[in-house]
JSON list of C-alpha atoms in Angstrom, two decimals:
[
{"chain": "A", "resi": 14, "resn": "MET", "atom": "CA", "xyz": [105.78, 158.18, 19.02]},
{"chain": "A", "resi": 15, "resn": "THR", "atom": "CA", "xyz": [103.60, 159.50, 21.86]},
{"chain": "A", "resi": 16, "resn": "ASN", "atom": "CA", "xyz": [105.42, 160.39, 25.08]},
{"chain": "A", "resi": 17, "resn": "GLN", "atom": "CA", "xyz": [104.19, 158.35, 28.02]},
{"chain": "A", "resi": 18, "resn": "LYS", "atom": "CA", "xyz": [103.10, 160.23, 31.11]},
{"chain": "A", "resi": 19, "resn": "SER", "atom": "CA", "xyz": [105.01, 159.64, 34.32]},
{"chain": "A", "resi": 20, "resn": "ASN", "atom": "CA", "xyz": [103.30, 158.30, 37.43]},
{"chain": "A", "resi": 21, "resn": "TYR", "atom": "CA", "xyz": [103.71, 161.78, 38.94]},
{"chain": "A", "resi": 22, "resn": "GLU", "atom": "CA", "xyz": [101.83, 163.35, 36.03]},
{"chain": "A", "resi": 23, "resn": "ILE", "atom": "CA", "xyz": [99.07, 160.76, 36.24]},
{"chain": "A", "resi": 24, "resn": "GLN", "atom": "CA", "xyz": [98.65, 161.23, 40.00]},
{"chain": "A", "resi": 25, "resn": "THR", "atom": "CA", "xyz": [98.64, 165.01, 39.57]},
{"chain": "A", "resi": 26, "resn": "GLN", "atom": "CA", "xyz": [95.90, 164.91, 36.95]},
{"chain": "A", "resi": 27, "resn": "LYS", "atom": "CA", "xyz": [93.78, 162.57, 39.07]},
{"chain": "A", "resi": 28, "resn": "ALA", "atom": "CA", "xyz": [94.12, 164.88, 42.06]},
{"chain": "A", "resi": 29, "resn": "LEU", "atom": "CA", "xyz": [93.16, 167.96, 40.04]},
{"chain": "A", "resi": 30, "resn": "LEU", "atom": "CA", "xyz": [89.96, 166.31, 38.83]},
{"chain": "A", "resi": 31, "resn": "LEU", "atom": "CA", "xyz": [88.73, 166.08, 42.43]},
{"chain": "A", "resi": 32, "resn": "PHE", "atom": "CA", "xyz": [88.98, 169.75, 43.33]},
{"chain": "A", "resi": 33, "resn": "PRO", "atom": "CA", "xyz": [85.94, 171.11, 41.38]},
{"chain": "A", "resi": 34, "resn": "LYS", "atom": "CA", "xyz": [83.69, 168.79, 43.41]},
{"chain": "A", "resi": 35, "resn": "TRP", "atom": "CA", "xyz": [84.78, 170.17, 46.80]},
{"chain": "A", "resi": 36, "resn": "ASP", "atom": "CA", "xyz": [83.07, 172.89, 48.86]},
{"chain": "A", "resi": 37, "resn": "HIS", "atom": "CA", "xyz": [85.20, 175.90, 47.92]},
{"chain": "A", "resi": 38, "resn": "GLU", "atom": "CA", "xyz": [83.33, 178.34, 50.17]},
{"chain": "A", "resi": 39, "resn": "LYS", "atom": "CA", "xyz": [83.96, 176.12, 53.16]},
{"chain": "A", "resi": 40, "resn": "ILE", "atom": "CA", "xyz": [87.66, 175.80, 52.32]},
{"chain": "A", "resi": 41, "resn": "ALA", "atom": "CA", "xyz": [88.03, 179.57, 51.86]},
{"chain": "A", "resi": 42, "resn": "LYS", "atom": "CA", "xyz": [86.36, 180.24, 55.21]},
{"chain": "A", "resi": 43, "resn": "LYS", "atom": "CA", "xyz": [88.40, 177.61, 57.04]},
{"chain": "A", "resi": 44, "resn": "PHE", "atom": "CA", "xyz": [91.77, 178.99, 55.90]},
{"chain": "A", "resi": 45, "resn": "ASN", "atom": "CA", "xyz": [90.75, 182.64, 55.42]},
{"chain": "A", "resi": 46, "resn": "LEU", "atom": "CA", "xyz": [91.47, 182.50, 51.68]},
{"chain": "A", "resi": 47, "resn": "GLU", "atom": "CA", "xyz": [90.47, 184.76, 48.82]},
{"chain": "A", "resi": 48, "resn": "LEU", "atom": "CA", "xyz": [87.70, 183.34, 46.64]},
{"chain": "A", "resi": 49, "resn": "ASP", "atom": "CA", "xyz": [85.94, 184.67, 43.55]},
{"chain": "A", "resi": 50, "resn": "GLU", "atom": "CA", "xyz": [83.60, 183.23, 40.92]},
{"chain": "A", "resi": 51, "resn": "ASN", "atom": "CA", "xyz": [86.38, 181.45, 39.04]},
{"chain": "A", "resi": 52, "resn": "TYR", "atom": "CA", "xyz": [89.27, 180.84, 41.44]},
{"chain": "A", "resi": 53, "resn": "LEU", "atom": "CA", "xyz": [90.33, 180.01, 44.97]},
{"chain": "A", "resi": 54, "resn": "TYR", "atom": "CA", "xyz": [93.67, 181.59, 45.94]},
{"chain": "A", "resi": 55, "resn": "ILE", "atom": "CA", "xyz": [96.35, 180.49, 48.39]},
{"chain": "A", "resi": 56, "resn": "ASN", "atom": "CA", "xyz": [99.96, 181.43, 49.16]},
{"chain": "A", "resi": 57, "resn": "PHE", "atom": "CA", "xyz": [102.45, 178.57, 49.11]},
{"chain": "A", "resi": 58, "resn": "ILE", "atom": "CA", "xyz": [106.17, 179.12, 49.80]},
{"chain": "A", "resi": 59, "resn": "GLY", "atom": "CA", "xyz": [106.30, 182.74, 48.72]},
{"chain": "A", "resi": 60, "resn": "GLN", "atom": "CA", "xyz": [104.09, 182.44, 45.64]},
{"chain": "A", "resi": 61, "resn": "LYS", "atom": "CA", "xyz": [100.41, 183.08, 45.06]},
{"chain": "A", "resi": 62, "resn": "TYR", "atom": "CA", "xyz": [98.46, 180.22, 43.50]},
{"chain": "A", "resi": 63, "resn": "ARG", "atom": "CA", "xyz": [95.04, 180.12, 41.92]},
{"chain": "A", "resi": 64, "resn": "LEU", "atom": "CA", "xyz": [92.88, 177.01, 41.75]},
{"chain": "A", "resi": 65, "resn": "ASN", "atom": "CA", "xyz": [90.36, 176.92, 38.92]},
{"chain": "A", "resi": 66, "resn": "ARG", "atom": "CA", "xyz": [86.96, 176.10, 40.38]},
{"chain": "A", "resi": 67, "resn": "GLN", "atom": "CA", "xyz": [85.68, 174.60, 37.12]},
{"chain": "A", "resi": 68, "resn": "ASN", "atom": "CA", "xyz": [88.52, 172.39, 35.88]},
{"chain": "A", "resi": 69, "resn": "GLY", "atom": "CA", "xyz": [90.76, 172.07, 38.96]},
{"chain": "A", "resi": 70, "resn": "SER", "atom": "CA", "xyz": [93.94, 173.43, 37.37]},
{"chain": "A", "resi": 71, "resn": "ILE", "atom": "CA", "xyz": [96.44, 174.99, 39.78]},
{"chain": "A", "resi": 72, "resn": "GLN", "atom": "CA", "xyz": [98.78, 177.76, 38.64]},
{"chain": "A", "resi": 73, "resn": "TYR", "atom": "CA", "xyz": [101.11, 180.30, 40.22]},
{"chain": "A", "resi": 74, "resn": "PHE", "atom": "CA", "xyz": [101.77, 183.86, 39.12]},
{"chain": "A", "resi": 75, "resn": "SER", "atom": "CA", "xyz": [105.36, 184.19, 37.93]},
{"chain": "A", "resi": 76, "resn": "LYS", "atom": "CA", "xyz": [107.63, 187.23, 37.98]},
{"chain": "A", "resi": 77, "resn": "ASN", "atom": "CA", "xyz": [107.14, 187.44, 34.20]},
{"chain": "A", "resi": 78, "resn": "ASN", "atom": "CA", "xyz": [103.45, 188.21, 34.75]},
{"chain": "A", "resi": 79, "resn": "THR", "atom": "CA", "xyz": [102.36, 184.84, 33.40]},
{"chain": "A", "resi": 80, "resn": "TYR", "atom": "CA", "xyz": [100.60, 181.91, 35.04]},
{"chain": "A", "resi": 81, "resn": "ILE", "atom": "CA", "xyz": [102.54, 178.66, 35.20]},
{"chain": "A", "resi": 82, "resn": "ASP", "atom": "CA", "xyz": [101.05, 175.23, 35.91]},
{"chain": "A", "resi": 83, "resn": "ALA", "atom": "CA", "xyz": [101.91, 173.77, 39.30]},
{"chain": "A", "resi": 84, "resn": "THR", "atom": "CA", "xyz": [103.94, 170.56, 39.45]},
{"chain": "A", "resi": 85, "resn": "TYR", "atom": "CA", "xyz": [103.45, 167.42, 41.53]},
{"chain": "A", "resi": 86, "resn": "ASN", "atom": "CA", "xyz": [104.84, 168.62, 44.87]},
{"chain": "A", "resi": 87, "resn": "GLU", "atom": "CA", "xyz": [102.85, 171.86, 44.69]},
{"chain": "A", "resi": 88, "resn": "VAL", "atom": "CA", "xyz": [99.58, 170.20, 43.67]},
{"chain": "A", "resi": 89, "resn": "MET", "atom": "CA", "xyz": [99.78, 167.42, 46.25]},
{"chain": "A", "resi": 90, "resn": "SER", "atom": "CA", "xyz": [100.74, 169.79, 49.08]},
{"chain": "A", "resi": 91, "resn": "ILE", "atom": "CA", "xyz": [97.91, 172.25, 48.43]},
{"chain": "A", "resi": 92, "resn": "LEU", "atom": "CA", "xyz": [95.18, 169.67, 47.77]},
{"chain": "A", "resi": 93, "resn": "ASP", "atom": "CA", "xyz": [96.23, 167.54, 50.75]},
{"chain": "A", "resi": 94, "resn": "LEU", "atom": "CA", "xyz": [95.79, 170.56, 53.02]},
{"chain": "A", "resi": 95, "resn": "PHE", "atom": "CA", "xyz": [92.25, 171.08, 51.73]},
{"chain": "A", "resi": 96, "resn": "ASP", "atom": "CA", "xyz": [91.25, 167.42, 51.71]},
{"chain": "A", "resi": 97, "resn": "TYR", "atom": "CA", "xyz": [92.98, 166.01, 54.78]},
{"chain": "A", "resi": 98, "resn": "SER", "atom": "CA", "xyz": [93.23, 168.75, 57.42]},
{"chain": "A", "resi": 99, "resn": "LYS", "atom": "CA", "xyz": [91.24, 168.47, 60.61]},
{"chain": "A", "resi": 100, "resn": "GLU", "atom": "CA", "xyz": [88.36, 170.81, 61.41]},
{"chain": "A", "resi": 101, "resn": "HIS", "atom": "CA", "xyz": [89.99, 172.69, 64.28]},
{"chain": "A", "resi": 102, "resn": "LEU", "atom": "CA", "xyz": [93.63, 173.59, 63.68]},
{"chain": "A", "resi": 103, "resn": "HIS", "atom": "CA", "xyz": [96.23, 175.20, 65.90]},
{"chain": "A", "resi": 104, "resn": "LEU", "atom": "CA", "xyz": [100.00, 175.17, 66.24]},
{"chain": "A", "resi": 105, "resn": "SER", "atom": "CA", "xyz": [101.60, 173.85, 69.42]},
{"chain": "A", "resi": 106, "resn": "GLY", "atom": "CA", "xyz": [104.75, 175.97, 69.29]},
{"chain": "A", "resi": 107, "resn": "ASN", "atom": "CA", "xyz": [106.88, 172.85, 69.74]},
{"chain": "A", "resi": 108, "resn": "TRP", "atom": "CA", "xyz": [109.26, 171.83, 66.94]},
{"chain": "A", "resi": 109, "resn": "CYS", "atom": "CA", "xyz": [109.79, 168.19, 65.96]},
{"chain": "A", "resi": 110, "resn": "THR", "atom": "CA", "xyz": [111.80, 166.27, 63.40]},
{"chain": "A", "resi": 111, "resn": "PRO", "atom": "CA", "xyz": [109.57, 164.44, 60.91]},
{"chain": "A", "resi": 112, "resn": "ASN", "atom": "CA", "xyz": [110.38, 161.09, 62.51]},
{"chain": "A", "resi": 113, "resn": "SER", "atom": "CA", "xyz": [109.39, 162.25, 65.99]},
{"chain": "A", "resi": 114, "resn": "LEU", "atom": "CA", "xyz": [105.97, 163.66, 65.08]},
{"chain": "A", "resi": 115, "resn": "LYS", "atom": "CA", "xyz": [103.00, 162.31, 66.99]},
{"chain": "A", "resi": 116, "resn": "GLY", "atom": "CA", "xyz": [101.50, 159.28, 65.29]},
{"chain": "A", "resi": 117, "resn": "VAL", "atom": "CA", "xyz": [104.56, 158.45, 63.17]},
{"chain": "A", "resi": 118, "resn": "VAL", "atom": "CA", "xyz": [105.32, 154.81, 63.94]},
{"chain": "A", "resi": 119, "resn": "ASN", "atom": "CA", "xyz": [108.24, 154.29, 61.55]},
{"chain": "A", "resi": 120, "resn": "GLY", "atom": "CA", "xyz": [109.47, 157.27, 59.60]},
{"chain": "A", "resi": 121, "resn": "GLY", "atom": "CA", "xyz": [112.61, 155.48, 58.43]},
{"chain": "A", "resi": 122, "resn": "ASN", "atom": "CA", "xyz": [116.21, 156.61, 58.79]},
{"chain": "A", "resi": 123, "resn": "VAL", "atom": "CA", "xyz": [115.55, 157.89, 62.30]},
{"chain": "A", "resi": 124, "resn": "GLY", "atom": "CA", "xyz": [118.34, 160.22, 63.32]},
{"chain": "A", "resi": 125, "resn": "GLY", "atom": "CA", "xyz": [120.20, 159.52, 60.10]},
{"chain": "A", "resi": 126, "resn": "LYS", "atom": "CA", "xyz": [121.32, 161.82, 57.34]},
{"chain": "A", "resi": 127, "resn": "ASN", "atom": "CA", "xyz": [118.73, 162.38, 54.60]},
{"chain": "A", "resi": 128, "resn": "THR", "atom": "CA", "xyz": [120.42, 161.48, 51.31]},
{"chain": "A", "resi": 129, "resn": "MET", "atom": "CA", "xyz": [117.55, 163.12, 49.36]},
{"chain": "A", "resi": 130, "resn": "PHE", "atom": "CA", "xyz": [119.12, 166.51, 50.08]},
{"chain": "A", "resi": 131, "resn": "GLY", "atom": "CA", "xyz": [122.63, 165.84, 48.74]},
{"chain": "A", "resi": 132, "resn": "LYS", "atom": "CA", "xyz": [122.45, 168.04, 45.64]},
{"chain": "A", "resi": 133, "resn": "TYR", "atom": "CA", "xyz": [121.04, 170.92, 47.68]},
{"chain": "A", "resi": 134, "resn": "GLU", "atom": "CA", "xyz": [123.66, 170.56, 50.41]},
{"chain": "A", "resi": 135, "resn": "THR", "atom": "CA", "xyz": [126.38, 170.87, 47.76]},
{"chain": "A", "resi": 136, "resn": "LEU", "atom": "CA", "xyz": [124.74, 173.91, 46.15]},
{"chain": "A", "resi": 137, "resn": "PHE", "atom": "CA", "xyz": [124.14, 175.65, 49.47]},
{"chain": "A", "resi": 138, "resn": "SER", "atom": "CA", "xyz": [127.71, 174.96, 50.68]},
{"chain": "A", "resi": 139, "resn": "ASN", "atom": "CA", "xyz": [129.11, 176.79, 47.67]},
{"chain": "A", "resi": 140, "resn": "ASN", "atom": "CA", "xyz": [126.73, 179.74, 48.03]},
{"chain": "A", "resi": 141, "resn": "ILE", "atom": "CA", "xyz": [126.37, 180.48, 51.74]},
{"chain": "A", "resi": 142, "resn": "ASN", "atom": "CA", "xyz": [125.61, 184.19, 51.40]},
{"chain": "A", "resi": 143, "resn": "LEU", "atom": "CA", "xyz": [123.08, 183.59, 48.66]},
{"chain": "A", "resi": 144, "resn": "LEU", "atom": "CA", "xyz": [121.40, 180.91, 50.78]},
{"chain": "A", "resi": 145, "resn": "SER", "atom": "CA", "xyz": [120.54, 183.47, 53.45]},
{"chain": "A", "resi": 146, "resn": "LYS", "atom": "CA", "xyz": [119.32, 185.94, 50.82]},
{"chain": "A", "resi": 147, "resn": "ALA", "atom": "CA", "xyz": [117.12, 183.26, 49.23]},
{"chain": "A", "resi": 148, "resn": "CYS", "atom": "CA", "xyz": [115.51, 182.37, 52.55]},
{"chain": "A", "resi": 149, "resn": "GLU", "atom": "CA", "xyz": [114.80, 186.04, 53.19]},
{"chain": "A", "resi": 150, "resn": "LYS", "atom": "CA", "xyz": [113.28, 186.44, 49.71]},
{"chain": "A", "resi": 151, "resn": "LEU", "atom": "CA", "xyz": [110.83, 183.72, 50.70]},
{"chain": "A", "resi": 152, "resn": "GLY", "atom": "CA", "xyz": [109.88, 185.69, 53.79]},
{"chain": "A", "resi": 153, "resn": "GLY", "atom": "CA", "xyz": [112.02, 183.64, 56.15]},
{"chain": "A", "resi": 154, "resn": "GLN", "atom": "CA", "xyz": [112.59, 184.77, 59.73]},
{"chain": "A", "resi": 155, "resn": "LYS", "atom": "CA", "xyz": [116.25, 184.37, 60.71]},
{"chain": "A", "resi": 156, "resn": "ILE", "atom": "CA", "xyz": [116.93, 182.38, 63.87]},
{"chain": "A", "resi": 157, "resn": "ASP", "atom": "CA", "xyz": [120.12, 181.79, 65.84]},
{"chain": "A", "resi": 158, "resn": "GLU", "atom": "CA", "xyz": [120.43, 178.06, 65.18]},
{"chain": "A", "resi": 159, "resn": "ALA", "atom": "CA", "xyz": [122.88, 176.02, 63.11]},
{"chain": "A", "resi": 160, "resn": "ASP", "atom": "CA", "xyz": [125.15, 177.95, 60.71]},
{"chain": "A", "resi": 161, "resn": "ILE", "atom": "CA", "xyz": [122.11, 179.23, 58.86]},
{"chain": "A", "resi": 162, "resn": "GLY", "atom": "CA", "xyz": [118.61, 178.94, 60.28]},
{"chain": "A", "resi": 163, "resn": "TYR", "atom": "CA", "xyz": [115.24, 180.30, 59.21]},
{"chain": "A", "resi": 164, "resn": "ILE", "atom": "CA", "xyz": [111.58, 179.82, 59.94]},
{"chain": "A", "resi": 165, "resn": "ILE", "atom": "CA", "xyz": [109.73, 179.94, 56.62]},
{"chain": "A", "resi": 166, "resn": "ASN", "atom": "CA", "xyz": [106.00, 179.76, 55.99]},
{"chain": "A", "resi": 167, "resn": "ILE", "atom": "CA", "xyz": [104.90, 176.86, 53.82]},
{"chain": "A", "resi": 168, "resn": "PHE", "atom": "CA", "xyz": [101.38, 178.24, 53.99]},
{"chain": "A", "resi": 169, "resn": "ASP", "atom": "CA", "xyz": [100.66, 181.55, 55.72]},
{"chain": "A", "resi": 170, "resn": "PHE", "atom": "CA", "xyz": [99.54, 179.64, 58.81]},
{"chain": "A", "resi": 171, "resn": "LEU", "atom": "CA", "xyz": [102.00, 176.71, 58.72]},
{"chain": "A", "resi": 172, "resn": "PRO", "atom": "CA", "xyz": [105.76, 177.28, 59.21]},
{"chain": "A", "resi": 173, "resn": "VAL", "atom": "CA", "xyz": [108.76, 174.99, 58.88]},
{"chain": "A", "resi": 174, "resn": "LYS", "atom": "CA", "xyz": [112.16, 175.40, 60.52]},
{"chain": "A", "resi": 175, "resn": "PHE", "atom": "CA", "xyz": [115.05, 175.10, 58.04]},
{"chain": "A", "resi": 176, "resn": "LEU", "atom": "CA", "xyz": [118.59, 174.56, 59.32]},
{"chain": "A", "resi": 177, "resn": "PHE", "atom": "CA", "xyz": [121.83, 174.31, 57.37]},
{"chain": "A", "resi": 178, "resn": "PHE", "atom": "CA", "xyz": [125.12, 173.11, 58.84]},
{"chain": "A", "resi": 179, "resn": "GLU", "atom": "CA", "xyz": [128.27, 173.95, 56.89]},
{"chain": "A", "resi": 180, "resn": "GLU", "atom": "CA", "xyz": [130.92, 171.35, 56.19]},
{"chain": "A", "resi": 181, "resn": "ASP", "atom": "CA", "xyz": [133.80, 171.09, 58.63]},
{"chain": "A", "resi": 182, "resn": "CYS", "atom": "CA", "xyz": [136.77, 168.79, 59.07]},
{"chain": "A", "resi": 183, "resn": "ASP", "atom": "CA", "xyz": [134.65, 166.06, 60.67]},
{"chain": "A", "resi": 184, "resn": "PHE", "atom": "CA", "xyz": [131.23, 166.32, 59.02]},
{"chain": "A", "resi": 185, "resn": "PRO", "atom": "CA", "xyz": [129.82, 167.00, 55.55]},
{"chain": "A", "resi": 186, "resn": "PRO", "atom": "CA", "xyz": [127.23, 169.77, 55.02]},
{"chain": "A", "resi": 187, "resn": "GLU", "atom": "CA", "xyz": [123.76, 168.91, 56.23]},
{"chain": "A", "resi": 188, "resn": "ILE", "atom": "CA", "xyz": [120.19, 170.13, 55.92]},
{"chain": "A", "resi": 189, "resn": "LYS", "atom": "CA", "xyz": [117.73, 169.55, 58.72]},
{"chain": "A", "resi": 190, "resn": "PHE", "atom": "CA", "xyz": [114.11, 170.59, 59.03]},
{"chain": "A", "resi": 191, "resn": "PHE", "atom": "CA", "xyz": [111.53, 170.65, 61.79]},
{"chain": "A", "resi": 192, "resn": "TRP", "atom": "CA", "xyz": [107.74, 170.93, 61.80]},
{"chain": "A", "resi": 193, "resn": "ASP", "atom": "CA", "xyz": [105.34, 172.08, 64.46]},
{"chain": "A", "resi": 194, "resn": "GLU", "atom": "CA", "xyz": [104.25, 169.17, 66.60]},
{"chain": "A", "resi": 195, "resn": "ASN", "atom": "CA", "xyz": [100.70, 169.47, 65.21]},
{"chain": "A", "resi": 196, "resn": "VAL", "atom": "CA", "xyz": [101.62, 169.51, 61.51]},
{"chain": "A", "resi": 197, "resn": "LEU", "atom": "CA", "xyz": [99.92, 166.16, 60.93]},
{"chain": "A", "resi": 198, "resn": "ASP", "atom": "CA", "xyz": [96.61, 167.82, 61.75]},
{"chain": "A", "resi": 199, "resn": "TYR", "atom": "CA", "xyz": [97.19, 169.91, 58.62]},
{"chain": "A", "resi": 200, "resn": "ILE", "atom": "CA", "xyz": [98.82, 167.56, 56.10]},
{"chain": "A", "resi": 201, "resn": "ARG", "atom": "CA", "xyz": [99.77, 163.89, 55.85]},
{"chain": "A", "resi": 202, "resn": "PHE", "atom": "CA", "xyz": [103.23, 162.65, 56.81]},
{"chain": "A", "resi": 203, "resn": "GLU", "atom": "CA", "xyz": [104.33, 162.07, 53.20]},
{"chain": "A", "resi": 204, "resn": "THR", "atom": "CA", "xyz": [103.11, 165.54, 52.26]},
{"chain": "A", "resi": 205, "resn": "THR", "atom": "CA", "xyz": [105.57, 167.11, 54.69]},
{"chain": "A", "resi": 206, "resn": "PHE", "atom": "CA", "xyz": [108.30, 165.84, 52.36]},
{"chain": "A", "resi": 207, "resn": "PHE", "atom": "CA", "xyz": [106.51, 167.06, 49.21]},
{"chain": "A", "resi": 208, "resn": "ALA", "atom": "CA", "xyz": [106.26, 170.54, 50.74]},
{"chain": "A", "resi": 209, "resn": "PHE", "atom": "CA", "xyz": [109.81, 170.67, 52.07]},
{"chain": "A", "resi": 210, "resn": "SER", "atom": "CA", "xyz": [111.20, 169.36, 48.78]},
{"chain": "A", "resi": 211, "resn": "HIS", "atom": "CA", "xyz": [109.47, 172.20, 46.98]},
{"chain": "A", "resi": 212, "resn": "LEU", "atom": "CA", "xyz": [110.91, 174.67, 49.48]},
{"chain": "A", "resi": 213, "resn": "LEU", "atom": "CA", "xyz": [114.42, 173.44, 48.70]},
{"chain": "A", "resi": 214, "resn": "GLN", "atom": "CA", "xyz": [113.68, 173.73, 44.99]},
{"chain": "A", "resi": 215, "resn": "ARG", "atom": "CA", "xyz": [112.50, 177.32, 45.44]},
{"chain": "A", "resi": 216, "resn": "ILE", "atom": "CA", "xyz": [115.63, 178.23, 47.42]},
{"chain": "A", "resi": 217, "resn": "ALA", "atom": "CA", "xyz": [117.84, 176.60, 44.77]},
{"chain": "A", "resi": 218, "resn": "GLU", "atom": "CA", "xyz": [116.07, 178.47, 41.96]},
{"chain": "A", "resi": 219, "resn": "ILE", "atom": "CA", "xyz": [116.66, 181.80, 43.65]},
{"chain": "A", "resi": 220, "resn": "ILE", "atom": "CA", "xyz": [120.34, 181.01, 44.25]},
{"chain": "A", "resi": 221, "resn": "LYS", "atom": "CA", "xyz": [120.93, 179.88, 40.66]},
{"chain": "A", "resi": 222, "resn": "ASN", "atom": "CA", "xyz": [119.33, 183.05, 39.34]},
{"chain": "A", "resi": 223, "resn": "GLU", "atom": "CA", "xyz": [121.82, 185.07, 41.40]},
{"chain": "A", "resi": 224, "resn": "ILE", "atom": "CA", "xyz": [124.95, 183.14, 40.47]}
]
């Protein structure tokens, strides 16, 4: 019996088919990226990715010196940056929650706790010291906010603020994140969640490898 592809796999493959048709020289110049005859390269959350200019495949270079195919969140985050971003980009220096970004009419669950992060909040609560080490492995800049706070680059030119609040007698553990006010000039609103979800996955992978 043939395994059916998930909707994520189908959407990923469709997105990858578009990339070979784009102007790679223009993209490389816009974001100051490395480009050669076969690949366009970009850093995404502490890993270097290569995009095949002929077939659109996206891979990252692993610590085992092998190339591994990117998954849905990685593919959609990188390609959305290239396809959607405005011509002239700059950061404002002002941090916003996703629901308070300019142009977001109804982000849902405004001011509420994000239940998507529950498994990560549990993992991070039980490994506080490793959480800080993981953020630093990803190049995070420590800030004096929350119980643990870091500014981490999603792309070299686009940071996110990650905050973790430990559990106390009144409140459960909680993850919060903030984007620059101009992030929606770079990527779509839904893509901010793809990118941040992959950041949490990367942090969790580092912690689990240390446990």
